[in-house]
Coordinates of C-alpha atoms (C1' of nucleotides) in Angstrom, one line a residue:
Chain F
X1446 CA -0.1 52.3 -47.5
X1447 CA -3.8 52.5 -48.2
X1448 CA -6.6 50.0 -47.5
X1449 CA -8.1 48.1 -50.4
X1450 CA -11.3 50.2 -50.1
X1451 CA -9.2 53.3 -50.2
X1452 CA -7.5 52.2 -53.4
X1453 CA -10.8 51.3 -55.0
X1454 CA -12.0 54.7 -53.9
X1455 CA -9.1 56.6 -55.4
X1456 CA -9.3 54.6 -58.7
X1457 CA -13.1 55.2 -58.9
X1458 CA -12.8 58.9 -58.3
X1459 CA -10.0 59.3 -60.9
X1460 CA -12.0 57.2 -63.3
X1461 CA -15.2 59.1 -62.9
X1462 CA -13.4 62.4 -63.0
X1463 CA -11.8 61.5 -66.3
X1464 CA -15.0 60.1 -67.8
X1465 CA -18.0 61.9 -66.5
X1466 CA -19.4 65.3 -66.0
X1467 CA -22.9 66.5 -65.3
X1468 CA -23.9 65.8 -68.9
X1469 CA -22.3 62.4 -69.2
X1470 CA -22.7 60.0 -66.2
X1471 CA -21.1 56.6 -65.7
X1472 CA -22.9 53.6 -64.3
X1473 CA -21.7 51.3 -61.5
X1474 CA -21.0 48.7 -64.1
X1475 CA -18.9 51.0 -66.1
X1476 CA -16.8 52.1 -63.1
X1477 CA -16.3 48.5 -61.8
X1478 CA -15.2 47.4 -65.2
X1479 CA -13.2 50.5 -65.8
X1480 CA -11.1 50.1 -62.7
X1481 CA -11.3 46.3 -62.6
X1482 CA -12.9 45.9 -59.2
X1483 CA -15.6 43.7 -57.8
X1484 CA -18.9 45.3 -58.8
X1485 CA -21.0 44.8 -55.6
X1486 CA -18.1 46.0 -53.4
X1487 CA -17.6 49.0 -55.7
X1488 CA -21.2 49.9 -55.2
X1489 CA -20.5 50.3 -51.5
X1490 CA -17.4 52.3 -52.2
X1491 CA -19.4 54.7 -54.4
X1492 CA -22.0 55.0 -51.8
X1493 CA -19.4 56.2 -49.3
X1494 CA -18.1 58.7 -51.9
X1495 CA -21.6 60.1 -52.6
X1496 CA -22.5 60.3 -49.0
X1497 CA -19.4 62.3 -48.4
X1498 CA -20.4 64.3 -51.5
X1499 CA -17.1 63.8 -53.3
X1500 CA -19.1 62.1 -56.1
X1501 CA -22.6 63.0 -57.3
X1502 CA -25.1 60.5 -58.4
X1503 CA -28.6 60.3 -59.8
X1504 CA -30.9 57.3 -59.8
X1505 CA -33.1 55.9 -62.6
X1506 CA -32.6 55.6 -66.3
X1507 CA -29.7 57.7 -67.6
X1508 CA -28.6 58.0 -64.0
X1509 CA -25.1 57.3 -62.8
X1510 CA -22.1 58.8 -61.1
X1511 CA -20.3 62.0 -62.0
X1512 CA -18.2 64.8 -60.8
X1513 CA -18.8 68.4 -62.0
X1514 CA -16.0 69.9 -63.9
X1515 CA -15.8 72.9 -61.6
X1516 CA -15.3 70.5 -58.6
X1517 CA -12.2 69.0 -60.1
X1518 CA -10.0 71.8 -58.8
X1519 CA -11.3 71.6 -55.2
X1520 CA -11.4 67.9 -54.7
X1521 CA -8.1 66.7 -53.3
X1522 CA -6.8 63.1 -53.2
X1523 CA -6.6 63.6 -49.4
X1524 CA -10.3 64.1 -49.3
X1525 CA -10.8 60.7 -50.8
X1526 CA -8.2 59.0 -48.6
X1527 CA -9.7 60.5 -45.4
X1528 CA -13.1 59.0 -46.3
X1529 CA -11.7 55.5 -46.2
X1530 CA -8.6 55.5 -44.1
X1531 CA -9.1 58.6 -41.9
X1532 CA -5.9 60.6 -41.2
X1533 CA -3.8 57.7 -40.0
X1534 CA -1.7 57.9 -43.1
X1535 CA -0.2 61.2 -42.2
X1536 CA -0.6 61.3 -38.5
X1537 CA 0.1 57.9 -36.9
X1538 CA 3.5 56.7 -35.6
X1539 CA 5.1 54.3 -38.0
X1540 CA 5.7 51.8 -35.2
X1541 CA 2.2 52.1 -33.8
X1542 CA 3.2 54.1 -30.7
X1543 CA 0.5 56.4 -29.5
X1544 CA 2.9 58.4 -27.4
X1545 CA 5.4 59.0 -30.2
X1546 CA 6.1 62.7 -30.9
X1547 CA 9.0 65.1 -31.2
X1548 CA 9.6 65.1 -27.4
X1549 CA 9.4 61.3 -27.1
X1550 CA 10.2 60.1 -30.6
X1551 CA 10.4 56.4 -31.5
X1552 CA 13.6 55.3 -33.1
X1553 CA 12.2 55.9 -36.6
X1554 CA 10.4 59.1 -35.9
X1555 CA 12.7 61.4 -37.9
X1556 CA 12.8 59.1 -40.9
X1557 CA 9.0 59.0 -40.9
X1558 CA 8.7 62.8 -40.9
X1559 CA 10.2 63.0 -44.4
X1560 CA 8.0 60.2 -45.7
X1561 CA 4.8 61.7 -44.3
X1562 CA 5.7 65.0 -45.8
X1563 CA 6.0 63.4 -49.2
X1564 CA 2.7 61.7 -48.8
X1565 CA 1.1 64.9 -47.8
X1566 CA 2.4 66.6 -50.9
X1567 CA 1.1 63.8 -53.1
X1568 CA -2.3 63.8 -51.5
X1569 CA -2.6 67.5 -51.8
X1570 CA -3.0 67.1 -55.5
X1571 CA -6.4 68.1 -56.9
X1572 CA -8.2 65.8 -59.4
X1573 CA -7.7 68.5 -62.0
X1574 CA -3.9 68.3 -61.4
X1575 CA -3.9 64.5 -61.6
X1576 CA -5.9 64.5 -64.9
X1577 CA -3.7 67.2 -66.5
X1578 CA -0.3 66.0 -65.4
X1579 CA -1.1 62.6 -66.7
X1580 CA -1.9 63.7 -70.2
X1581 CA -5.0 61.6 -70.5
X1582 CA -3.2 58.4 -71.6
X1583 CA -2.5 57.1 -68.1
X1584 CA -6.2 56.9 -67.4
X1585 CA -6.0 53.8 -69.5
X1586 CA -4.0 52.3 -66.7
X1587 CA -6.5 52.1 -63.9
X1588 CA -7.0 48.4 -64.2
X1589 CA -5.2 46.0 -62.0
Chain C
X1199 CA 1.9 51.7 -43.7
X1200 CA 2.8 48.6 -41.8
X1201 CA 0.6 45.9 -40.4
X1202 CA 0.2 45.7 -36.7
X1203 CA 2.2 42.4 -36.7
X1204 CA 5.0 44.2 -38.5
X1205 CA 5.0 47.0 -36.0
X1206 CA 5.2 44.6 -33.1
X1207 CA 8.0 42.9 -35.0
X1208 CA 10.0 46.0 -35.6
X1209 CA 9.5 47.1 -32.0
X1210 CA 10.5 43.7 -30.7
X1211 CA 13.6 43.6 -32.8
X1212 CA 14.7 47.0 -31.8
X1213 CA 14.0 46.3 -28.2
X1214 CA 15.9 43.0 -28.2
X1215 CA 18.8 44.5 -30.1
X1216 CA 19.1 47.2 -27.5
X1217 CA 18.8 44.9 -24.6
X1218 CA 20.2 41.5 -25.3
X1219 CA 23.3 39.8 -26.6
X1220 CA 24.4 36.2 -26.5
X1221 CA 25.3 36.7 -22.8
X1222 CA 22.2 38.4 -21.7
X1223 CA 18.9 37.2 -23.1
X1224 CA 15.4 38.6 -22.7
X1225 CA 12.2 36.6 -22.0
X1226 CA 8.9 36.8 -23.9
X1227 CA 7.5 38.5 -20.8
X1228 CA 10.3 41.2 -20.9
X1229 CA 9.8 41.9 -24.6
X1230 CA 6.0 42.2 -24.3
X1231 CA 6.2 44.5 -21.4
X1232 CA 9.1 46.4 -22.9
X1233 CA 7.2 47.2 -26.1
X1234 CA 3.7 47.2 -24.5
X1235 CA 2.2 44.5 -26.6
X1236 CA -0.1 41.6 -25.9
X1237 CA 2.1 38.8 -24.6
X1238 CA 0.5 35.8 -26.4
X1239 CA 0.5 37.5 -29.7
X1240 CA 4.0 38.7 -29.2
X1241 CA 5.0 35.1 -28.8
X1242 CA 3.8 34.4 -32.3
X1243 CA 5.7 37.4 -33.6
X1244 CA 8.9 36.3 -32.0
X1245 CA 8.4 32.8 -33.4
X1246 CA 8.3 34.2 -36.9
X1247 CA 11.4 36.3 -36.2
X1248 CA 13.3 33.2 -34.9
X1249 CA 12.1 31.0 -37.8
X1250 CA 13.4 33.6 -40.2
X1251 CA 16.6 33.7 -38.1
X1252 CA 16.5 37.4 -37.5
X1253 CA 16.3 36.7 -33.7
X1254 CA 18.0 33.8 -31.9
X1255 CA 16.4 32.0 -29.0
X1256 CA 17.1 29.3 -26.5
X1257 CA 14.7 27.3 -24.5
X1258 CA 14.7 26.4 -20.8
X1259 CA 16.0 28.2 -17.8
X1260 CA 18.1 31.3 -18.5
X1261 CA 16.8 31.0 -22.0
X1262 CA 15.2 33.7 -24.0
X1263 CA 15.6 35.9 -27.1
X1264 CA 18.7 37.7 -28.3
X1265 CA 20.6 39.1 -31.3
X1266 CA 24.4 38.8 -31.5
X1267 CA 26.3 42.0 -31.5
X1268 CA 28.0 41.2 -34.7
X1269 CA 24.6 40.7 -36.4
X1270 CA 23.5 44.2 -35.7
X1271 CA 25.4 45.5 -38.7
X1272 CA 23.8 43.1 -41.1
X1273 CA 20.2 43.0 -40.0
X1274 CA 18.2 45.6 -41.8
X1275 CA 14.8 46.9 -41.0
X1276 CA 13.7 45.8 -44.4
X1277 CA 14.5 42.2 -43.4
X1278 CA 12.0 42.5 -40.5
X1279 CA 9.4 44.2 -42.6
X1280 CA 9.6 41.6 -45.4
X1281 CA 8.9 38.8 -42.8
X1282 CA 5.5 40.3 -42.0
X1283 CA 4.4 42.4 -44.9
X1284 CA 6.4 41.0 -47.7
X1285 CA 7.8 43.5 -50.1
X1286 CA 4.5 45.2 -51.0
X1287 CA 5.6 48.3 -49.1
X1288 CA 8.4 49.2 -51.5
X1289 CA 7.3 47.5 -54.7
X1290 CA 3.5 47.6 -54.9
X1291 CA 1.5 50.2 -56.8
X1292 CA -0.1 52.8 -54.5
X1293 CA -3.4 52.3 -56.2
X1294 CA -3.3 48.5 -55.9
X1295 CA -2.6 47.9 -59.6
X1296 CA -0.5 44.8 -60.4
X1297 CA 0.4 46.0 -63.9
X1298 CA 1.6 49.5 -62.8
X1299 CA 5.1 50.3 -63.9
X1300 CA 7.1 52.9 -65.9
X1301 CA 5.6 51.7 -69.2
X1302 CA 2.0 51.5 -68.0
X1303 CA 2.0 53.9 -65.0
X1304 CA -1.1 54.6 -62.9
X1305 CA -2.0 58.2 -62.5
X1306 CA -0.1 58.5 -59.3
X1307 CA 2.9 56.4 -60.3
X1308 CA 5.5 59.2 -60.5
X1309 CA 4.4 60.7 -57.2
X1310 CA 4.9 57.4 -55.5
X1311 CA 8.4 57.1 -56.8
X1312 CA 9.7 59.6 -54.3
X1313 CA 7.8 58.1 -51.4
X1314 CA 8.9 54.6 -52.1
X1315 CA 12.5 55.8 -52.5
X1316 CA 12.3 57.4 -49.0
X1317 CA 10.8 54.3 -47.5
X1318 CA 13.5 52.2 -49.1
X1319 CA 16.2 54.4 -47.6
X1320 CA 14.6 54.2 -44.2
X1321 CA 14.2 50.5 -44.2
X1322 CA 17.8 50.1 -45.4
X1323 CA 19.0 51.1 -42.0
X1324 CA 20.8 48.4 -40.0
X1325 CA 19.9 47.8 -36.4
X1326 CA 23.3 49.1 -35.4
X1327 CA 22.5 52.4 -37.2
X1328 CA 19.2 52.7 -35.4
X1329 CA 20.7 52.0 -32.0
X1330 CA 23.6 54.5 -32.6
X1331 CA 21.6 57.3 -34.2
X1332 CA 19.1 57.3 -31.4
X1333 CA 21.6 57.8 -28.6
X1334 CA 20.1 55.2 -26.4
X1335 CA 17.4 57.4 -25.0
X1336 CA 14.7 56.8 -27.6
X1337 CA 14.7 53.1 -26.7
X1338 CA 12.8 54.2 -23.7
X1339 CA 10.0 55.1 -26.0
X1340 CA 9.1 51.8 -27.5
X1341 CA 5.9 51.6 -25.5
X1342 CA 2.6 52.6 -27.1
Chain K
dG643 C1' 17.1 11.3 -13.7
dA644 C1' 13.6 14.6 -11.7
dC645 C1' 12.2 19.1 -11.8
dA646 C1' 11.5 23.8 -13.1
dT647 C1' 11.8 27.2 -16.8
dA648 C1' 11.0 29.1 -21.1
dA649 C1' 10.2 28.9 -26.1
dA650 C1' 7.7 26.2 -29.9
dA651 C1' 3.6 24.5 -31.7
dG652 C1' -1.2 23.8 -32.4
dA653 C1' -6.0 24.7 -31.7
dC654 C1' -9.3 28.2 -31.0
dA655 C1' -11.6 32.8 -30.5
dT656 C1' -12.5 37.5 -31.9
dA657 C1' -12.4 41.5 -34.7
dT658 C1' -11.9 43.8 -39.0
dT659 C1' -11.9 44.0 -43.8
dT660 C1' -13.5 42.6 -48.0
dA661 C1' -17.2 40.9 -50.7
dT662 C1' -21.9 39.3 -52.2
dC663 C1' -26.9 39.2 -52.6
dC664 C1' -31.5 40.8 -52.1
dT665 C1' -34.9 44.5 -51.4
dT666 C1' -36.2 49.3 -51.6
dT667 C1' -36.3 53.9 -53.5
dT668 C1' -35.8 57.2 -57.1
dT669 C1' -36.2 58.7 -61.7
dA670 C1' -36.9 58.9 -66.7
dA671 C1' -39.4 57.4 -70.7
dA672 C1' -43.2 55.3 -73.1
Chain A
dT1317 C1' -49.5 55.5 -64.8
dT1318 C1' -47.0 51.6 -65.9
dT1319 C1' -42.5 50.0 -66.7
dA1320 C1' -37.7 49.7 -66.7
dA1321 C1' -33.3 51.4 -65.2
dA1322 C1' -30.1 52.6 -61.8
dA1323 C1' -28.5 53.8 -57.3
dA1324 C1' -29.3 53.2 -52.1
dG1325 C1' -29.7 50.4 -48.2
dG1326 C1' -29.7 46.3 -45.4
dA1327 C1' -28.5 41.7 -44.3
dT1328 C1' -25.3 38.3 -44.7
dA1329 C1' -21.0 35.7 -46.0
dA1330 C1' -16.1 34.9 -46.7
dA1331 C1' -11.5 36.1 -45.9
dT1332 C1' -7.8 37.9 -43.3
dA1333 C1' -5.7 39.9 -39.3
dT1334 C1' -5.4 39.9 -34.5
dG1335 C1' -5.4 37.7 -30.2
dT1336 C1' -5.7 33.8 -26.6
dC1337 C1' -5.1 29.4 -24.4
dT1338 C1' -3.3 24.8 -23.8
dT1339 C1' 0.0 21.2 -24.8
dT1340 C1' 4.6 19.9 -26.3
dT1341 C1' 9.5 20.2 -26.7
dA1342 C1' 14.0 21.6 -25.2
dT1343 C1' 17.4 22.9 -21.7
dG1344 C1' 19.7 24.1 -17.5
dT1345 C1' 20.0 23.0 -12.3
dC1346 C1' 19.7 20.1 -8.6

DNA sequence: GACATAAAAGACATATTTATCCTTTTTAAA
DNA sequence: TTTAAAAAGGATAAATATGTCTTTTATGTC
């Protein structure tokens, strides 16, 4: 469904969103151990997230990564996914055909429409929605 | 969603199912051109499909690949997918967590339930169902 | 049996993804 | 202003996926 990078990205963002605000930042080490991912690779993931300004960061002592509370409403999971996997998740043909569309559908075209619609709905969730709906507890379960 | 190998595999199987029976076989060349895939790589794909006895083959002159008409009812798309991508598509956690389940759900667990259910339904289609529902015409569109 | 045909098998080659390590830059505190 | 902490950036390595090429094996025809 998603690339490994994308999964790390999603877990990172959800973890940071649940932990850190402008006052309380989390370090790379904290994120990597919080989502149980390889630290050096997670550093690269976080760089991509900060470059696309989904996550904020500050260097130096007491620095780290964070997401402002007011941004939790506007950041969507789809924003994170598109950083790592582009829009292939919602747009590509399930069988890999570039010419597949409503006029020249592949044999699975209609069945994929439903699935893509569901994925779109899911990824349209804001971070705030994820954090609320999950009643805090499930944030414990970001480890593999 | 699916690996490239898996997509080639699905396209191959649908193509062969629509073209060939025990009396009329199709060659590697025909399959590769029929689904617009690299020939040498498609050879490997077809080898995997014959080894897992989803597709039959005979060597030598007038040989080739085929699927028996009576097998079209029993071969499911999920059989093909599992050869190439295993069962991660339906069973794995969307965030890549191995310990994610109803008891220890990841923050997206519930949202994935619907999606996985739809995927399961889609992949539960038999080759016969695909060929019928698509009224023959869509088999023209197996090229990329 | 000799020959041609076509898939099977094995050895490589390339590309992409995932992962690590080392150096540089920024920042806060002493 | 020196020092330490932490992210950013760059180079490289390892693993996996994708793709090609050559040889071998099986099979039908003559």
